[in-house]
PDB file of C-alpha atoms in Angstrom:
ATOM      1  CA  MET A   2      21.988  47.418  71.610  1.00 57.00           C
ATOM      2  CA  PRO A   3      20.229  44.971  73.909  1.00 58.00           C
ATOM      3  CA  ALA A   4      16.755  45.725  75.050  1.00 53.00           C
ATOM      4  CA  PRO A   5      16.493  47.116  78.649  1.00 55.00           C
ATOM      5  CA  ARG A   6      15.952  44.508  81.072  1.00 55.00           C
ATOM      6  CA  THR A   7      12.600  44.649  82.862  1.00 64.00           C
ATOM      7  CA  GLU A   8      12.208  43.047  86.248  1.00 78.00           C
ATOM      8  CA  ARG A   9       9.241  40.969  87.083  1.00 88.00           C
ATOM      9  CA  PRO A  10       7.616  42.261  90.253  1.00 94.00           C
ATOM     10  CA  VAL A  11       7.768  40.091  93.402  1.00 95.00           C
ATOM     11  CA  ARG A  12       4.274  39.815  94.897  1.00 96.00           C
ATOM     12  CA  ILE A  13       3.750  38.789  98.406  1.00 97.00           C
ATOM     13  CA  GLY A  14       0.156  37.873  99.171  1.00 97.00           C
ATOM     14  CA  TYR A  15      -2.044  38.037 102.186  1.00 96.00           C
ATOM     15  CA  ALA A  16      -5.601  36.583 102.676  1.00 95.00           C
ATOM     16  CA  ARG A  17      -7.692  36.496 105.854  1.00 93.00           C
ATOM     17  CA  THR A  18     -11.017  35.693 107.135  1.00 90.00           C
ATOM     18  CA  SER A  19     -12.214  36.415 110.597  1.00 86.00           C
ATOM     19  CA  THR A  20     -14.304  33.176 111.126  1.00 78.00           C
ATOM     20  CA  ALA A  21     -14.588  29.597 109.858  1.00 72.00           C
ATOM     21  CA  ARG A  22     -17.963  30.642 108.295  1.00 75.00           C
ATOM     22  CA  HIS A  23     -16.301  32.821 105.760  1.00 81.00           C
ATOM     23  CA  GLU A  24     -14.689  31.474 102.932  1.00 85.00           C
ATOM     24  CA  LEU A  25     -11.015  31.987 101.984  1.00 91.00           C
ATOM     25  CA  ALA A  26     -10.788  30.208  98.670  1.00 92.00           C
ATOM     26  CA  SER A  27     -11.911  33.134  96.607  1.00 93.00           C
ATOM     27  CA  GLN A  28      -9.078  35.330  98.102  1.00 94.00           C
ATOM     28  CA  LEU A  29      -6.585  32.608  97.632  1.00 95.00           C
ATOM     29  CA  GLU A  30      -7.570  32.112  93.895  1.00 95.00           C
ATOM     30  CA  ALA A  31      -7.303  35.884  93.229  1.00 94.00           C
ATOM     31  CA  LEU A  32      -3.876  35.925  94.777  1.00 96.00           C
ATOM     32  CA  HIS A  33      -2.757  32.990  92.690  1.00 95.00           C
ATOM     33  CA  ARG A  34      -4.046  34.687  89.585  1.00 94.00           C
ATOM     34  CA  ALA A  35      -2.169  37.861  90.565  1.00 94.00           C
ATOM     35  CA  GLU A  36       1.020  35.623  90.503  1.00 95.00           C
ATOM     36  CA  CYS A  37       1.958  35.976  94.071  1.00 96.00           C
ATOM     37  CA  HIS A  38       5.287  34.513  94.976  1.00 94.00           C
ATOM     38  CA  LYS A  39       4.069  33.354  98.382  1.00 97.00           C
ATOM     39  CA  VAL A  40       0.745  33.838 100.041  1.00 97.00           C
ATOM     40  CA  PHE A  41       0.262  34.026 103.762  1.00 97.00           C
ATOM     41  CA  LYS A  42      -3.213  33.213 105.131  1.00 95.00           C
ATOM     42  CA  GLU A  43      -4.954  33.152 108.449  1.00 93.00           C
ATOM     43  CA  GLN A  44      -8.261  32.793 110.069  1.00 91.00           C
ATOM     44  CA  ILE A  45      -8.316  35.354 112.955  1.00 86.00           C
ATOM     45  CA  SER A  46     -10.724  37.932 114.315  1.00 83.00           C
ATOM     46  CA  THR A  47     -10.529  41.542 113.236  1.00 79.00           C
ATOM     47  CA  ARG A  48     -10.584  42.366 116.910  1.00 82.00           C
ATOM     48  CA  VAL A  49      -7.199  40.633 117.411  1.00 83.00           C
ATOM     49  CA  LYS A  50      -4.388  43.381 117.340  1.00 82.00           C
ATOM     50  CA  VAL A  51      -1.321  41.204 116.660  1.00 84.00           C
ATOM     51  CA  ARG A  52      -1.730  38.967 113.750  1.00 87.00           C
ATOM     52  CA  PRO A  53       1.377  36.832 112.821  1.00 92.00           C
ATOM     53  CA  GLU A  54       0.708  36.216 109.147  1.00 94.00           C
ATOM     54  CA  PRO A  55       0.836  39.922 107.981  1.00 92.00           C
ATOM     55  CA  GLU A  56       4.000  40.330 110.058  1.00 93.00           C
ATOM     56  CA  LYS A  57       5.671  37.339 108.279  1.00 96.00           C
ATOM     57  CA  ALA A  58       4.452  38.718 104.921  1.00 96.00           C
ATOM     58  CA  LEU A  59       6.129  42.170 105.690  1.00 95.00           C
ATOM     59  CA  ALA A  60       9.331  40.439 106.935  1.00 96.00           C
ATOM     60  CA  LEU A  61       9.639  38.534 103.614  1.00 97.00           C
ATOM     61  CA  ALA A  62       8.946  41.555 101.565  1.00 97.00           C
ATOM     62  CA  HIS A  63      11.566  43.504 103.400  1.00 96.00           C
ATOM     63  CA  ARG A  64      13.996  40.522 102.852  1.00 96.00           C
ATOM     64  CA  PHE A  65      13.251  40.469  99.017  1.00 95.00           C
ATOM     65  CA  LYS A  66      13.649  44.144  98.755  1.00 96.00           C
ATOM     66  CA  GLU A  67      17.069  44.076 100.489  1.00 95.00           C
ATOM     67  CA  ALA A  68      18.253  41.195  98.616  1.00 94.00           C
ATOM     68  CA  ALA A  69      17.185  42.602  95.124  1.00 90.00           C
ATOM     69  CA  PRO A  70      16.442  46.245  95.238  1.00 91.00           C
ATOM     70  CA  GLU A  71      15.608  46.652  91.580  1.00 92.00           C
ATOM     71  CA  PRO A  72      12.440  44.554  90.959  1.00 93.00           C
ATOM     72  CA  PRO A  73       9.398  45.907  92.470  1.00 95.00           C
ATOM     73  CA  VAL A  74       8.239  44.225  95.713  1.00 96.00           C
ATOM     74  CA  ILE A  75       4.468  44.318  96.319  1.00 96.00           C
ATOM     75  CA  LEU A  76       2.191  43.391  99.125  1.00 96.00           C
ATOM     76  CA  THR A  77      -0.893  42.355  97.701  1.00 96.00           C
ATOM     77  CA  ALA A  78      -4.272  41.691  99.356  1.00 94.00           C
ATOM     78  CA  HIS A  79      -7.668  40.852  98.042  1.00 91.00           C
ATOM     79  CA  GLU A  80      -9.178  43.977  99.807  1.00 89.00           C
ATOM     80  CA  LEU A  81      -7.230  46.405 101.870  1.00 86.00           C
ATOM     81  CA  LYS A  82      -9.515  45.673 104.970  1.00 85.00           C
ATOM     82  CA  ARG A  83      -7.940  42.355 105.174  1.00 88.00           C
ATOM     83  CA  LEU A  84      -4.613  43.894 105.853  1.00 88.00           C
ATOM     84  CA  ALA A  85      -5.813  46.430 108.619  1.00 86.00           C
ATOM     85  CA  ARG A  86      -8.411  46.866 111.158  1.00 82.00           C
ATOM     86  CA  ASN A  87      -9.167  50.536 110.215  1.00 86.00           C
ATOM     87  CA  ALA A  88      -7.944  53.353 108.235  1.00 87.00           C
ATOM     88  CA  ALA A  89      -5.526  54.534 110.761  1.00 90.00           C
ATOM     89  CA  GLU A  90      -3.805  51.189 110.788  1.00 89.00           C
ATOM     90  CA  LEU A  91      -3.745  51.093 106.904  1.00 89.00           C
ATOM     91  CA  MET A  92      -2.038  54.481 106.904  1.00 92.00           C
ATOM     92  CA  THR A  93       0.651  53.164 109.354  1.00 92.00           C
ATOM     93  CA  LEU A  94       1.161  50.024 107.185  1.00 92.00           C
ATOM     94  CA  SER A  95       1.295  52.224 104.038  1.00 92.00           C
ATOM     95  CA  ALA A  96       3.977  54.552 105.551  1.00 93.00           C
ATOM     96  CA  GLU A  97       5.945  51.448 106.616  1.00 94.00           C
ATOM     97  CA  LEU A  98       5.914  49.938 103.249  1.00 94.00           C
ATOM     98  CA  GLN A  99       6.722  53.232 101.396  1.00 94.00           C
ATOM     99  CA  ALA A 100       9.662  53.714 103.790  1.00 94.00           C
ATOM    100  CA  GLY A 101      11.006  50.247 102.811  1.00 94.00           C
ATOM    101  CA  GLY A 102      10.368  50.866  99.036  1.00 95.00           C
ATOM    102  CA  ILE A 103       7.519  48.294  99.086  1.00 96.00           C
ATOM    103  CA  GLN A 104       4.352  48.826  97.184  1.00 95.00           C
ATOM    104  CA  LEU A 105       0.802  47.922  98.326  1.00 93.00           C
ATOM    105  CA  GLU A 106      -1.760  46.600  96.136  1.00 92.00           C
ATOM    106  CA  ARG A 107      -5.249  45.540  96.328  1.00 91.00           C
ATOM    107  CA  LEU A 108      -7.235  43.242  94.034  1.00 92.00           C
ATOM    108  CA  THR A 109     -10.657  44.525  94.840  1.00 86.00           C
ATOM    109  CA  GLY A 110     -12.184  47.416  96.561  1.00 68.00           C
ATOM    110  CA  PRO A 111     -15.486  48.909  97.674  1.00 59.00           C
ATOM    111  CA  PRO A 112     -17.851  50.817  95.440  1.00 48.00           C
ATOM    112  CA  GLY A 113     -16.621  54.399  94.891  1.00 42.00           C
ATOM    113  CA  ASP A 114     -12.967  53.368  94.931  1.00 43.00           C
ATOM    114  CA  THR A 115     -11.633  54.455  91.592  1.00 38.00           C
ATOM    115  CA  SER A 116      -8.185  52.881  91.544  1.00 41.00           C
ATOM    116  CA  THR A 117      -7.986  49.798  89.258  1.00 39.00           C
ATOM    117  CA  ARG A 118      -5.464  47.078  88.555  1.00 39.00           C
ATOM    118  CA  PRO A 119      -4.612  47.137  84.829  1.00 37.00           C
ATOM    119  CA  ASP A 120      -2.321  44.119  84.505  1.00 35.00           C
ATOM    120  CA  PRO A 121      -0.279  41.776  86.831  1.00 36.00           C
ATOM    121  CA  GLY A 122       2.880  43.755  85.977  1.00 36.00           C
ATOM    122  CA  GLN A 123       1.945  46.962  87.597  1.00 37.00           C
ATOM    123  CA  ALA A 124       0.983  47.874  91.228  1.00 41.00           C
ATOM    124  CA  THR A 125      -1.725  50.548  91.202  1.00 41.00           C
ATOM    125  CA  ALA A 126      -2.676  51.165  94.750  1.00 45.00           C
ATOM    126  CA  SER A 127      -0.971  54.276  96.025  1.00 45.00           C
ATOM    127  CA  GLY A 128      -0.830  52.844  99.601  1.00 42.00           C
ATOM    128  CA  LYS A 129      -3.443  55.437 100.684  1.00 41.00           C
ATOM    129  CA  PRO A 130      -6.912  54.255 101.994  1.00 42.00           C
ATOM    130  CA  PRO A 131      -9.742  54.454  99.647  1.00 41.00           C
ATOM    131  CA  ARG A 132     -11.733  57.879  99.367  1.00 41.00           C
ATOM    132  CA  TYR A 133     -15.266  57.927 100.103  1.00 37.00           C
ATOM    133  CA  GLU A 134     -18.010  60.335  99.380  1.00 37.00           C
ATOM    134  CA  ASP A 135     -20.435  58.907 102.024  1.00 36.00           C
ATOM    135  CA  HIS A 136     -19.501  58.335 105.752  1.00 38.00           C
ATOM    136  CA  ASP A 137     -21.824  55.266 105.745  1.00 38.00           C
ATOM    137  CA  LEU A 138     -19.927  53.533 102.865  1.00 40.00           C
ATOM    138  CA  GLN A 139     -16.658  54.144 104.757  1.00 44.00           C
ATOM    139  CA  LEU A 140     -18.165  52.284 107.874  1.00 43.00           C
ATOM    140  CA  GLU A 141     -19.641  49.535 105.751  1.00 44.00           C
ATOM    141  CA  TYR A 142     -16.349  48.956 104.147  1.00 46.00           C
ATOM    142  CA  TRP A 143     -14.403  48.576 107.352  1.00 47.00           C
ATOM    143  CA  ALA A 144     -17.166  46.336 109.057  1.00 48.00           C
ATOM    144  CA  GLU A 145     -16.474  42.668 108.945  1.00 46.00           C
ATOM    145  CA  PRO A 146     -18.688  40.904 106.346  1.00 45.00           C
TER     146      PRO A 146
END
């Protein structure tokens, strides 16, 4: 009997910095190590509400999922705050991804976030924003570095 076929996940990466002073290279390197199929990147302020690159990443993730529903499709970011301006936006994004059968993954997180990423073959982020014991830590996490 042949072994069951395991589909390799399709990872779509997203990297963002808000100013030219911030470096993008470490995010891109982490997304490369995570074996992202394609990485979308941009330098755009957190204050800007409409960001074109995450929209392109989402569209590509949906196209992959429609074309091949079996392999996991994962939207991957270095940190969740790169994808959303605040927790409410992250919840909206998470709901949209879940509705389309797309997983959300982050490669790093703030202190106190207990989710981890055990291996490149498994997405571990639940799509929910990180939990915080301390309100100040939450504000610090969503503040731009």
